[in-house]
């Protein structure tokens, strides 16, 4: 399962082929709903995705931070406020009581970490040892995986494995590498359309707009600058990029690779499904 700000996605994953199976379920969920409404919606999506099949080996769930993954307790206040301090694992298992999911083990992981784990396990970085994953959306997400394990501490990674708030150019990394950063770069070029989204700017770049292309080229340069010290420390075999902004890959890949010479930079092969793959692999040491 993948829990987003306003959605829940659930799917079965084949542990042998490392693939998301047909029948993926995607539901819009009100993040301001009550705790019971949220838990019931998430639990129902999982049952719907199961589609009458037998119980799975386990349930993996990708969630935003902050969240106590080991305890299963939400610490979020900026979204899903009704779940703050709630044991989500217990709540879901209560919802599944008497169903085929009753008693199935549940594990949680950070969504960006599981994007990276999914790309390592069954995506663009499959077969490698060490991977950095970067998700580009409204903000900047990141994950570090070594030997199938998410790394969040130690001298080779930023605190908690998160790049978004590392100091960069007098601010933080997310100020320079995100969908909002692309918008600001485009706006600063003197364009009149200040409402253009990152996707809209990508469409302009596709059509040959030089300033739109320059905004994405700037994104690639900044991404390289942000990643360079951590690439040097973590020594990844690949750096994989995902998130909706990464759909404009061709517009920032050249400057990104110029800023990270010799580094294998890859576009995700699964986009939204990567976190589902990572959730399936979560806790599955026998899969490594």
PDB file of C-alpha atoms in Angstrom, residues 231 236-238 256-265:
ATOM      1  CA  UNK A 231      27.462  10.493  -3.842  1.00  0.00           C
ATOM      2  CA  UNK A 236      26.116   4.415  -4.973  1.00  0.00           C
ATOM      3  CA  UNK A 237      26.101   2.115  -7.976  1.00  0.00           C
ATOM      4  CA  UNK A 238      23.134   4.125  -9.274  1.00  0.00           C
ATOM      5  CA  UNK A 256      22.470  16.613 -13.954  1.00  0.00           C
ATOM      6  CA  UNK A 257      24.924  14.178 -15.495  1.00  0.00           C
ATOM      7  CA  UNK A 258      27.359  16.993 -16.243  1.00  0.00           C
ATOM      8  CA  UNK A 259      27.321  17.851 -12.537  1.00  0.00           C
ATOM      9  CA  UNK A 260      27.812  14.193 -11.533  1.00  0.00           C
ATOM     10  CA  UNK A 261      30.418  12.866 -13.981  1.00  0.00           C
ATOM     11  CA  UNK A 262      30.843   9.106 -13.904  1.00  0.00           C
ATOM     12  CA  UNK A 263      27.681   8.522 -11.860  1.00  0.00           C
ATOM     13  CA  UNK A 264      24.968   6.225 -13.213  1.00  0.00           C
ATOM     14  CA  UNK A 265      21.846   8.416 -13.154  1.00  0.00           C
TER      15      UNK A 265
END
